[in-house]
PDB file of C-alpha atoms in Angstrom:
ATOM      1  CA  MET A  92      58.607 122.743 152.148  1.00  0.00           C
ATOM      2  CA  ALA A  93      62.111 123.169 153.563  1.00  0.00           C
ATOM      3  CA  GLY A  94      62.319 119.414 154.124  1.00  0.00           C
ATOM      4  CA  SER A  95      61.480 118.736 150.469  1.00  0.00           C
ATOM      5  CA  ARG A  96      64.191 121.112 149.329  1.00  0.00           C
ATOM      6  CA  ALA A  97      66.760 119.487 151.592  1.00  0.00           C
ATOM      7  CA  PHE A  98      65.790 116.042 150.345  1.00  0.00           C
ATOM      8  CA  ALA A  99      66.099 117.154 146.681  1.00  0.00           C
ATOM      9  CA  ALA A 100      69.495 118.718 147.372  1.00  0.00           C
ATOM     10  CA  THR A 101      70.693 115.523 149.055  1.00  0.00           C
ATOM     11  CA  VAL A 102      69.556 113.375 146.113  1.00  0.00           C
ATOM     12  CA  SER A 103      71.261 115.718 143.630  1.00  0.00           C
ATOM     13  CA  LEU A 104      74.504 115.582 145.628  1.00  0.00           C
ATOM     14  CA  LEU A 105      74.439 111.792 145.790  1.00  0.00           C
ATOM     15  CA  LEU A 106      73.849 111.541 142.026  1.00  0.00           C
ATOM     16  CA  PHE A 107      76.727 113.932 141.376  1.00  0.00           C
ATOM     17  CA  LEU A 108      79.064 111.939 143.607  1.00  0.00           C
ATOM     18  CA  ALA A 109      77.975 108.684 141.961  1.00  0.00           C
ATOM     19  CA  LEU A 110      78.531 109.934 138.429  1.00  0.00           C
ATOM     20  CA  SER A 111      81.697 111.950 138.972  1.00  0.00           C
ATOM     21  CA  PRO A 112      84.097 108.990 139.534  1.00  0.00           C
ATOM     22  CA  ALA A 113      82.798 107.176 136.452  1.00  0.00           C
ATOM     23  CA  THR A 114      83.289 110.286 134.362  1.00  0.00           C
ATOM     24  CA  ALA A 115      86.776 110.887 135.736  1.00  0.00           C
ATOM     25  CA  GLN A 116      87.830 107.295 135.088  1.00  0.00           C
ATOM     26  CA  THR A 117      86.731 107.209 131.443  1.00  0.00           C
ATOM     27  CA  PRO A 118      89.899 106.309 129.494  1.00  0.00           C
ATOM     28  CA  PRO A 119      90.856 108.388 126.462  1.00  0.00           C
ATOM     29  CA  PRO A 120      90.150 106.814 123.067  1.00  0.00           C
ATOM     30  CA  ALA A 121      92.865 104.401 121.978  1.00  0.00           C
ATOM     31  CA  GLU A 122      95.403 105.563 119.426  1.00  0.00           C
ATOM     32  CA  GLY A 123      95.579 103.656 116.155  1.00  0.00           C
ATOM     33  CA  ILE A 124      96.818 103.746 112.584  1.00  0.00           C
ATOM     34  CA  GLN A 125      95.281 103.071 109.180  1.00  0.00           C
ATOM     35  CA  ILE A 126      96.798 102.890 105.690  1.00  0.00           C
ATOM     36  CA  GLY A 127      95.283 102.949 102.234  1.00  0.00           C
ATOM     37  CA  LEU A 128      96.540 102.080  98.755  1.00  0.00           C
ATOM     38  CA  SER A 129      95.436 103.951  95.658  1.00  0.00           C
ATOM     39  CA  THR A 130      95.196 100.603  93.879  1.00  0.00           C
ATOM     40  CA  ASP A 131      95.157  96.968  94.973  1.00  0.00           C
ATOM     41  CA  ALA A 132      97.010  95.733  91.862  1.00  0.00           C
ATOM     42  CA  ILE A 133     100.022  96.845  89.810  1.00  0.00           C
ATOM     43  CA  SER A 134     100.788  95.473  86.342  1.00  0.00           C
ATOM     44  CA  ILE A 135     104.401  95.386  85.161  1.00  0.00           C
ATOM     45  CA  THR A 136     105.994  94.536  81.821  1.00  0.00           C
ATOM     46  CA  ALA A 137     109.376  93.157  80.787  1.00  0.00           C
ATOM     47  CA  GLY A 138     110.695  96.729  80.496  1.00  0.00           C
ATOM     48  CA  PHE A 139     109.814  97.594  84.104  1.00  0.00           C
ATOM     49  CA  SER A 140     112.779  99.465  85.622  1.00  0.00           C
ATOM     50  CA  GLY A 141     111.488  99.998  89.137  1.00  0.00           C
ATOM     51  CA  ALA A 142     109.168 102.589  90.657  1.00  0.00           C
ATOM     52  CA  ASP A 143     108.203 104.339  93.860  1.00  0.00           C
ATOM     53  CA  LEU A 144     104.941 103.300  95.504  1.00  0.00           C
ATOM     54  CA  THR A 145     103.151 105.920  97.605  1.00  0.00           C
ATOM     55  CA  ILE A 146     101.081 104.779 100.566  1.00  0.00           C
ATOM     56  CA  PHE A 147      98.864 107.172 102.496  1.00  0.00           C
ATOM     57  CA  GLY A 148      97.784 106.714 106.080  1.00  0.00           C
ATOM     58  CA  SER A 149      96.370 108.406 109.138  1.00  0.00           C
ATOM     59  CA  LEU A 150      96.641 108.260 112.903  1.00  0.00           C
ATOM     60  CA  GLU A 151      93.473 107.617 114.864  1.00  0.00           C
ATOM     61  CA  ASN A 152      92.887 109.661 118.019  1.00  0.00           C
ATOM     62  CA  PRO A 153      96.410 111.138 118.152  1.00  0.00           C
ATOM     63  CA  ASP A 154      97.445 113.154 121.197  1.00  0.00           C
ATOM     64  CA  PRO A 155      97.853 116.765 119.972  1.00  0.00           C
ATOM     65  CA  LEU A 156     100.682 117.430 122.432  1.00  0.00           C
ATOM     66  CA  VAL A 157     102.605 114.332 121.337  1.00  0.00           C
ATOM     67  CA  SER A 158     102.079 115.288 117.692  1.00  0.00           C
ATOM     68  CA  ARG A 159     103.394 118.824 118.231  1.00  0.00           C
ATOM     69  CA  GLN A 160     106.451 117.442 119.993  1.00  0.00           C
ATOM     70  CA  GLY A 161     107.116 115.048 117.114  1.00  0.00           C
ATOM     71  CA  ARG A 162     107.066 111.949 119.310  1.00  0.00           C
ATOM     72  CA  TYR A 163     104.998 109.859 116.882  1.00  0.00           C
ATOM     73  CA  ASP A 164     106.958 107.702 114.434  1.00  0.00           C
ATOM     74  CA  VAL A 165     105.700 105.487 111.618  1.00  0.00           C
ATOM     75  CA  ILE A 166     107.477 102.624 109.878  1.00  0.00           C
ATOM     76  CA  VAL A 167     105.939 101.282 106.663  1.00  0.00           C
ATOM     77  CA  VAL A 168     106.965  97.951 105.132  1.00  0.00           C
ATOM     78  CA  LEU A 169     106.104  96.392 101.780  1.00  0.00           C
ATOM     79  CA  GLU A 170     106.802  92.676 102.132  1.00  0.00           C
ATOM     80  CA  GLY A 171     106.833  90.281  99.200  1.00  0.00           C
ATOM     81  CA  PRO A 172     105.406  86.754  99.181  1.00  0.00           C
ATOM     82  CA  PRO A 173     107.402  84.151 101.170  1.00  0.00           C
ATOM     83  CA  ARG A 174     109.267  81.497  99.199  1.00  0.00           C
ATOM     84  CA  PRO A 175     112.057  78.966  99.854  1.00  0.00           C
ATOM     85  CA  VAL A 176     115.560  80.179  98.997  1.00  0.00           C
ATOM     86  CA  VAL A 177     118.753  78.198  98.480  1.00  0.00           C
ATOM     87  CA  VAL A 178     122.041  79.928  99.325  1.00  0.00           C
ATOM     88  CA  ARG A 179     125.210  78.392  97.893  1.00  0.00           C
ATOM     89  CA  ARG A 180     128.810  79.024  98.775  1.00  0.00           C
ATOM     90  CA  LYS A 181     131.465  78.784  96.084  1.00  0.00           C
ATOM     91  CA  ASP A 182     135.014  77.710  96.781  1.00  0.00           C
ATOM     92  CA  ARG A 183     137.993  77.392  94.514  1.00  0.00           C
ATOM     93  CA  VAL A 184     139.078  73.817  93.874  1.00  0.00           C
ATOM     94  CA  LEU A 185     142.020  73.130  91.556  1.00  0.00           C
ATOM     95  CA  GLY A 186     141.630  76.588  90.062  1.00  0.00           C
ATOM     96  CA  VAL A 187     137.897  76.208  89.373  1.00  0.00           C
ATOM     97  CA  TRP A 188     135.087  77.889  91.342  1.00  0.00           C
ATOM     98  CA  ILE A 189     132.421  75.324  92.257  1.00  0.00           C
ATOM     99  CA  ASN A 190     129.483  75.113  94.681  1.00  0.00           C
ATOM    100  CA  LEU A 191     130.524  73.085  97.718  1.00  0.00           C
ATOM    101  CA  GLU A 192     128.008  73.949 100.437  1.00  0.00           C
ATOM    102  CA  SER A 193     124.445  75.204 100.438  1.00  0.00           C
ATOM    103  CA  GLU A 194     121.715  76.118 102.896  1.00  0.00           C
ATOM    104  CA  THR A 195     117.962  76.176 102.254  1.00  0.00           C
ATOM    105  CA  PHE A 196     115.752  78.689 104.032  1.00  0.00           C
ATOM    106  CA  GLU A 197     111.971  78.407 104.211  1.00  0.00           C
ATOM    107  CA  ASN A 198     109.391  81.171 103.762  1.00  0.00           C
ATOM    108  CA  VAL A 199     111.806  84.009 103.062  1.00  0.00           C
ATOM    109  CA  PRO A 200     110.149  87.243 101.823  1.00  0.00           C
ATOM    110  CA  VAL A 201     111.363  87.654  98.261  1.00  0.00           C
ATOM    111  CA  SER A 202     111.333  91.445  98.687  1.00  0.00           C
ATOM    112  CA  TYR A 203     111.278  93.773 101.675  1.00  0.00           C
ATOM    113  CA  SER A 204     111.111  97.573 101.346  1.00  0.00           C
ATOM    114  CA  VAL A 205     111.078  99.814 104.417  1.00  0.00           C
ATOM    115  CA  ALA A 206     110.234 103.509 104.796  1.00  0.00           C
ATOM    116  CA  THR A 207     110.671 105.349 108.092  1.00  0.00           C
ATOM    117  CA  THR A 208     110.187 108.785 109.601  1.00  0.00           C
ATOM    118  CA  ARG A 209     113.702 108.659 111.078  1.00  0.00           C
ATOM    119  CA  PRO A 210     116.612 106.201 111.266  1.00  0.00           C
ATOM    120  CA  LEU A 211     115.525 103.017 112.993  1.00  0.00           C
ATOM    121  CA  GLN A 212     118.028 103.466 115.824  1.00  0.00           C
ATOM    122  CA  ASP A 213     116.418 106.828 116.663  1.00  0.00           C
ATOM    123  CA  ILE A 214     112.840 105.482 116.829  1.00  0.00           C
ATOM    124  CA  ALA A 215     112.919 102.554 119.255  1.00  0.00           C
ATOM    125  CA  ASP A 216     115.190 100.130 121.045  1.00  0.00           C
ATOM    126  CA  PRO A 217     116.571  97.330 118.800  1.00  0.00           C
ATOM    127  CA  THR A 218     114.870  94.708 120.992  1.00  0.00           C
ATOM    128  CA  LYS A 219     111.486  96.119 119.934  1.00  0.00           C
ATOM    129  CA  TYR A 220     112.295  95.439 116.294  1.00  0.00           C
ATOM    130  CA  LYS A 221     113.352  91.890 117.076  1.00  0.00           C
ATOM    131  CA  GLN A 222     110.083  91.265 118.909  1.00  0.00           C
ATOM    132  CA  LEU A 223     108.112  92.609 115.950  1.00  0.00           C
ATOM    133  CA  SER A 224     110.412  90.975 113.353  1.00  0.00           C
ATOM    134  CA  LEU A 225     110.630  94.451 111.854  1.00  0.00           C
ATOM    135  CA  GLY A 226     113.442  95.388 109.484  1.00  0.00           C
ATOM    136  CA  SER A 227     115.440  93.207 107.125  1.00  0.00           C
ATOM    137  CA  GLN A 228     118.080  92.561 109.794  1.00  0.00           C
ATOM    138  CA  ASN A 229     115.414  91.237 112.168  1.00  0.00           C
ATOM    139  CA  LEU A 230     113.578  88.925 109.783  1.00  0.00           C
ATOM    140  CA  TYR A 231     113.766  85.351 110.961  1.00  0.00           C
ATOM    141  CA  MET A 232     115.261  83.181 108.232  1.00  0.00           C
ATOM    142  CA  LYS A 233     114.166  79.654 109.092  1.00  0.00           C
ATOM    143  CA  PRO A 234     116.656  77.040 107.882  1.00  0.00           C
ATOM    144  CA  ALA A 235     115.232  73.833 106.457  1.00  0.00           C
ATOM    145  CA  ASP A 236     117.880  71.867 108.349  1.00  0.00           C
ATOM    146  CA  GLU A 237     118.024  73.222 111.880  1.00  0.00           C
ATOM    147  CA  THR A 238     120.648  70.664 112.892  1.00  0.00           C
ATOM    148  CA  GLU A 239     123.357  72.732 111.210  1.00  0.00           C
ATOM    149  CA  SER A 240     125.763  74.546 113.495  1.00  0.00           C
ATOM    150  CA  PRO A 241     124.611  78.035 114.579  1.00  0.00           C
ATOM    151  CA  ALA A 242     127.766  79.557 113.090  1.00  0.00           C
ATOM    152  CA  THR A 243     127.044  78.042 109.665  1.00  0.00           C
ATOM    153  CA  ILE A 244     123.403  79.139 109.734  1.00  0.00           C
ATOM    154  CA  GLU A 245     124.424  82.669 110.751  1.00  0.00           C
ATOM    155  CA  GLU A 246     126.976  82.830 107.945  1.00  0.00           C
ATOM    156  CA  PHE A 247     124.497  81.789 105.274  1.00  0.00           C
ATOM    157  CA  THR A 248     121.794  84.059 106.742  1.00  0.00           C
ATOM    158  CA  ALA A 249     124.108  87.074 106.515  1.00  0.00           C
ATOM    159  CA  ALA A 250     125.006  86.132 102.939  1.00  0.00           C
ATOM    160  CA  LEU A 251     121.322  85.886 102.033  1.00  0.00           C
ATOM    161  CA  ARG A 252     120.568  89.344 103.438  1.00  0.00           C
ATOM    162  CA  GLU A 253     123.579  90.843 101.668  1.00  0.00           C
ATOM    163  CA  ARG A 254     122.513  89.313  98.362  1.00  0.00           C
ATOM    164  CA  LYS A 255     118.953  90.590  98.706  1.00  0.00           C
ATOM    165  CA  THR A 256     120.240  94.080  99.523  1.00  0.00           C
ATOM    166  CA  ALA A 257     122.721  94.073  96.631  1.00  0.00           C
ATOM    167  CA  THR A 258     119.973  93.211  94.128  1.00  0.00           C
ATOM    168  CA  GLY A 259     117.673  95.941  95.486  1.00  0.00           C
ATOM    169  CA  LEU A 260     115.031  93.529  96.745  1.00  0.00           C
ATOM    170  CA  TYR A 261     115.722  94.566 100.353  1.00  0.00           C
ATOM    171  CA  SER A 262     115.863  98.345 100.762  1.00  0.00           C
ATOM    172  CA  GLU A 263     115.400 101.062 103.369  1.00  0.00           C
ATOM    173  CA  ASN A 264     114.224 104.631 102.769  1.00  0.00           C
ATOM    174  CA  VAL A 265     115.023 106.767 105.817  1.00  0.00           C
ATOM    175  CA  GLY A 266     112.746 109.800 105.812  1.00  0.00           C
ATOM    176  CA  GLY A 267     110.421 108.046 103.370  1.00  0.00           C
ATOM    177  CA  VAL A 268     107.502 108.613 105.763  1.00  0.00           C
ATOM    178  CA  GLN A 269     106.443 112.239 106.078  1.00  0.00           C
ATOM    179  CA  PHE A 270     103.630 113.718 108.153  1.00  0.00           C
ATOM    180  CA  LEU A 271     101.359 115.981 106.120  1.00  0.00           C
ATOM    181  CA  SER A 272      99.481 117.086 109.241  1.00  0.00           C
ATOM    182  CA  GLN A 273      99.184 115.978 112.853  1.00  0.00           C
ATOM    183  CA  SER A 274      97.307 112.865 111.767  1.00  0.00           C
ATOM    184  CA  LEU A 275      97.968 112.311 108.037  1.00  0.00           C
ATOM    185  CA  PHE A 276     101.179 110.854 106.618  1.00  0.00           C
ATOM    186  CA  ARG A 277     102.622 109.710 103.304  1.00  0.00           C
ATOM    187  CA  ALA A 278     105.091 106.842 102.816  1.00  0.00           C
ATOM    188  CA  THR A 279     107.233 106.092  99.754  1.00  0.00           C
ATOM    189  CA  VAL A 280     108.589 102.570  99.296  1.00  0.00           C
ATOM    190  CA  ARG A 281     110.770 101.361  96.448  1.00  0.00           C
ATOM    191  CA  LEU A 282     109.694  98.696  93.949  1.00  0.00           C
ATOM    192  CA  ALA A 283     112.848  97.039  92.597  1.00  0.00           C
ATOM    193  CA  PRO A 284     113.150  96.348  88.843  1.00  0.00           C
ATOM    194  CA  ASN A 285     113.224  92.624  89.584  1.00  0.00           C
ATOM    195  CA  ILE A 286     110.336  92.676  92.051  1.00  0.00           C
ATOM    196  CA  PRO A 287     108.494  89.332  91.943  1.00  0.00           C
ATOM    197  CA  VAL A 288     104.861  88.882  91.038  1.00  0.00           C
ATOM    198  CA  GLY A 289     102.421  87.770  93.694  1.00  0.00           C
ATOM    199  CA  THR A 290     100.598  89.125  96.715  1.00  0.00           C
ATOM    200  CA  HIS A 291     102.603  91.710  98.644  1.00  0.00           C
ATOM    201  CA  LYS A 292     101.655  92.956 102.095  1.00  0.00           C
ATOM    202  CA  ALA A 293     101.912  96.597 103.153  1.00  0.00           C
ATOM    203  CA  ARG A 294     102.250  97.063 106.906  1.00  0.00           C
ATOM    204  CA  ALA A 295     102.391 100.248 108.989  1.00  0.00           C
ATOM    205  CA  PHE A 296     103.737 100.341 112.551  1.00  0.00           C
ATOM    206  CA  LEU A 297     102.961 103.235 114.899  1.00  0.00           C
ATOM    207  CA  PHE A 298     105.426 104.166 117.657  1.00  0.00           C
ATOM    208  CA  LYS A 299     104.898 106.717 120.410  1.00  0.00           C
ATOM    209  CA  SER A 300     107.978 107.954 122.275  1.00  0.00           C
ATOM    210  CA  GLY A 301     109.797 104.759 121.303  1.00  0.00           C
ATOM    211  CA  MET A 302     106.973 102.420 122.345  1.00  0.00           C
ATOM    212  CA  PHE A 303     105.057 100.306 119.838  1.00  0.00           C
ATOM    213  CA  VAL A 304     101.359 101.233 119.739  1.00  0.00           C
ATOM    214  CA  LYS A 305      99.572  99.511 116.869  1.00  0.00           C
ATOM    215  CA  GLU A 306      99.880  97.988 113.393  1.00  0.00           C
ATOM    216  CA  SER A 307      97.736  98.155 110.256  1.00  0.00           C
ATOM    217  CA  SER A 308      98.055  96.262 106.959  1.00  0.00           C
ATOM    218  CA  ALA A 309      96.780  96.099 103.382  1.00  0.00           C
ATOM    219  CA  GLN A 310      97.451  93.836 100.397  1.00  0.00           C
ATOM    220  CA  LEU A 311      98.870  94.655  96.983  1.00  0.00           C
ATOM    221  CA  GLU A 312      98.883  92.338  93.967  1.00  0.00           C
ATOM    222  CA  ILE A 313     101.785  92.666  91.528  1.00  0.00           C
ATOM    223  CA  ARG A 314     101.311  90.879  88.211  1.00  0.00           C
ATOM    224  CA  LYS A 315     102.747  90.770  84.735  1.00  0.00           C
ATOM    225  CA  SER A 316     100.872  92.283  81.789  1.00  0.00           C
ATOM    226  CA  GLY A 317     100.885  92.005  78.018  1.00  0.00           C
ATOM    227  CA  PHE A 318     102.781  89.260  76.206  1.00  0.00           C
ATOM    228  CA  GLU A 319     104.809  88.406  79.332  1.00  0.00           C
ATOM    229  CA  GLN A 320     101.602  87.650  81.232  1.00  0.00           C
ATOM    230  CA  SER A 321     100.383  85.341  78.455  1.00  0.00           C
ATOM    231  CA  VAL A 322     103.667  83.395  78.449  1.00  0.00           C
ATOM    232  CA  PHE A 323     103.650  83.248  82.255  1.00  0.00           C
ATOM    233  CA  ARG A 324     100.085  81.906  82.325  1.00  0.00           C
ATOM    234  CA  VAL A 325     100.721  79.282  79.636  1.00  0.00           C
ATOM    235  CA  ALA A 326     103.937  78.133  81.349  1.00  0.00           C
ATOM    236  CA  HIS A 327     102.050  77.531  84.596  1.00  0.00           C
ATOM    237  CA  ASP A 328      98.739  76.209  83.251  1.00  0.00           C
ATOM    238  CA  TYR A 329     100.207  74.013  80.502  1.00  0.00           C
ATOM    239  CA  SER A 330     103.688  73.292  81.797  1.00  0.00           C
ATOM    240  CA  PHE A 331     104.210  70.049  79.812  1.00  0.00           C
ATOM    241  CA  LEU A 332     103.165  71.543  76.473  1.00  0.00           C
ATOM    242  CA  TYR A 333     105.188  74.676  77.217  1.00  0.00           C
ATOM    243  CA  GLY A 334     108.269  72.528  77.888  1.00  0.00           C
ATOM    244  CA  VAL A 335     107.809  70.582  74.641  1.00  0.00           C
ATOM    245  CA  PHE A 336     107.371  73.846  72.717  1.00  0.00           C
ATOM    246  CA  ALA A 337     110.486  75.394  74.314  1.00  0.00           C
ATOM    247  CA  VAL A 338     112.658  72.382  73.495  1.00  0.00           C
ATOM    248  CA  SER A 339     111.300  72.218  69.930  1.00  0.00           C
ATOM    249  CA  LEU A 340     111.925  75.928  69.424  1.00  0.00           C
ATOM    250  CA  ALA A 341     115.502  75.570  70.680  1.00  0.00           C
ATOM    251  CA  MET A 342     116.152  72.659  68.303  1.00  0.00           C
ATOM    252  CA  LEU A 343     114.636  74.556  65.373  1.00  0.00           C
ATOM    253  CA  THR A 344     116.698  77.650  66.146  1.00  0.00           C
ATOM    254  CA  GLY A 345     119.884  75.612  66.330  1.00  0.00           C
ATOM    255  CA  TRP A 346     119.120  73.846  63.034  1.00  0.00           C
ATOM    256  CA  LEU A 347     118.388  77.126  61.263  1.00  0.00           C
ATOM    257  CA  GLY A 348     121.548  78.674  62.676  1.00  0.00           C
ATOM    258  CA  ARG A 349     123.602  75.765  61.406  1.00  0.00           C
ATOM    259  CA  ILE A 350     122.173  76.177  57.903  1.00  0.00           C
ATOM    260  CA  VAL A 351     122.637  79.947  57.820  1.00  0.00           C
ATOM    261  CA  PHE A 352     126.175  80.010  59.179  1.00  0.00           C
ATOM    262  CA  ARG A 353     127.579  76.777  57.755  1.00  0.00           C
ATOM    263  CA  LYS A 354     130.712  77.003  55.641  1.00  0.00           C
ATOM    264  CA  ASP A 355     130.684  75.583  52.117  1.00  0.00           C
TER     265      ASP A 355
END
């Protein structure tokens, strides 16, 4: 009887020792981030004067201690569809400003709105943003002609960024991301009055103590509505007929104007 008890105790001890390391080495669940849009499409009219878009999100498996210490940061980006852009430089020749040089860039986001929990320089090292191509200053503007001198490409790239910022298409909202709880957050990004139609991509980047953790994304369709949408659709689906109609309308308007305002 005593031998049976000793054998059972030995087996129990061996099972405990075999299971304990596996239990101790179980890694904690990975942290993540998710975002959601209240709608997947926004319709705008000719009178659209800009708006704020609210994006909600949540952290997955956040560390409560890190959350209490405020060491989680979120950066949310709304990036417009990529399109080629031509940048021209004007110079004065014989008293007249004319375009002398130009540079074409491929696949440039037509709009780029950023919302952050804090200023970018307080969240992570600038090299992290370059690696992630995060922030308007870190977007890679690919020139169509890469044989140009680096100084010329840099000059036109800076001019392109300045122009986008001046027109409101590239913007940054520091403090635009606010935590509602330890895991829930709300981001507000700006839609410029001249925001282009097309498929826009919302992206959320999670940082922990300055280190990038994970990214999540969602798509948003921006389209015209009403009469503007009808004209837009006809111009693209029936471009030749639309061109003929536009030229004919211009000629008719000019002829009528001549009759109305002619002097006897």
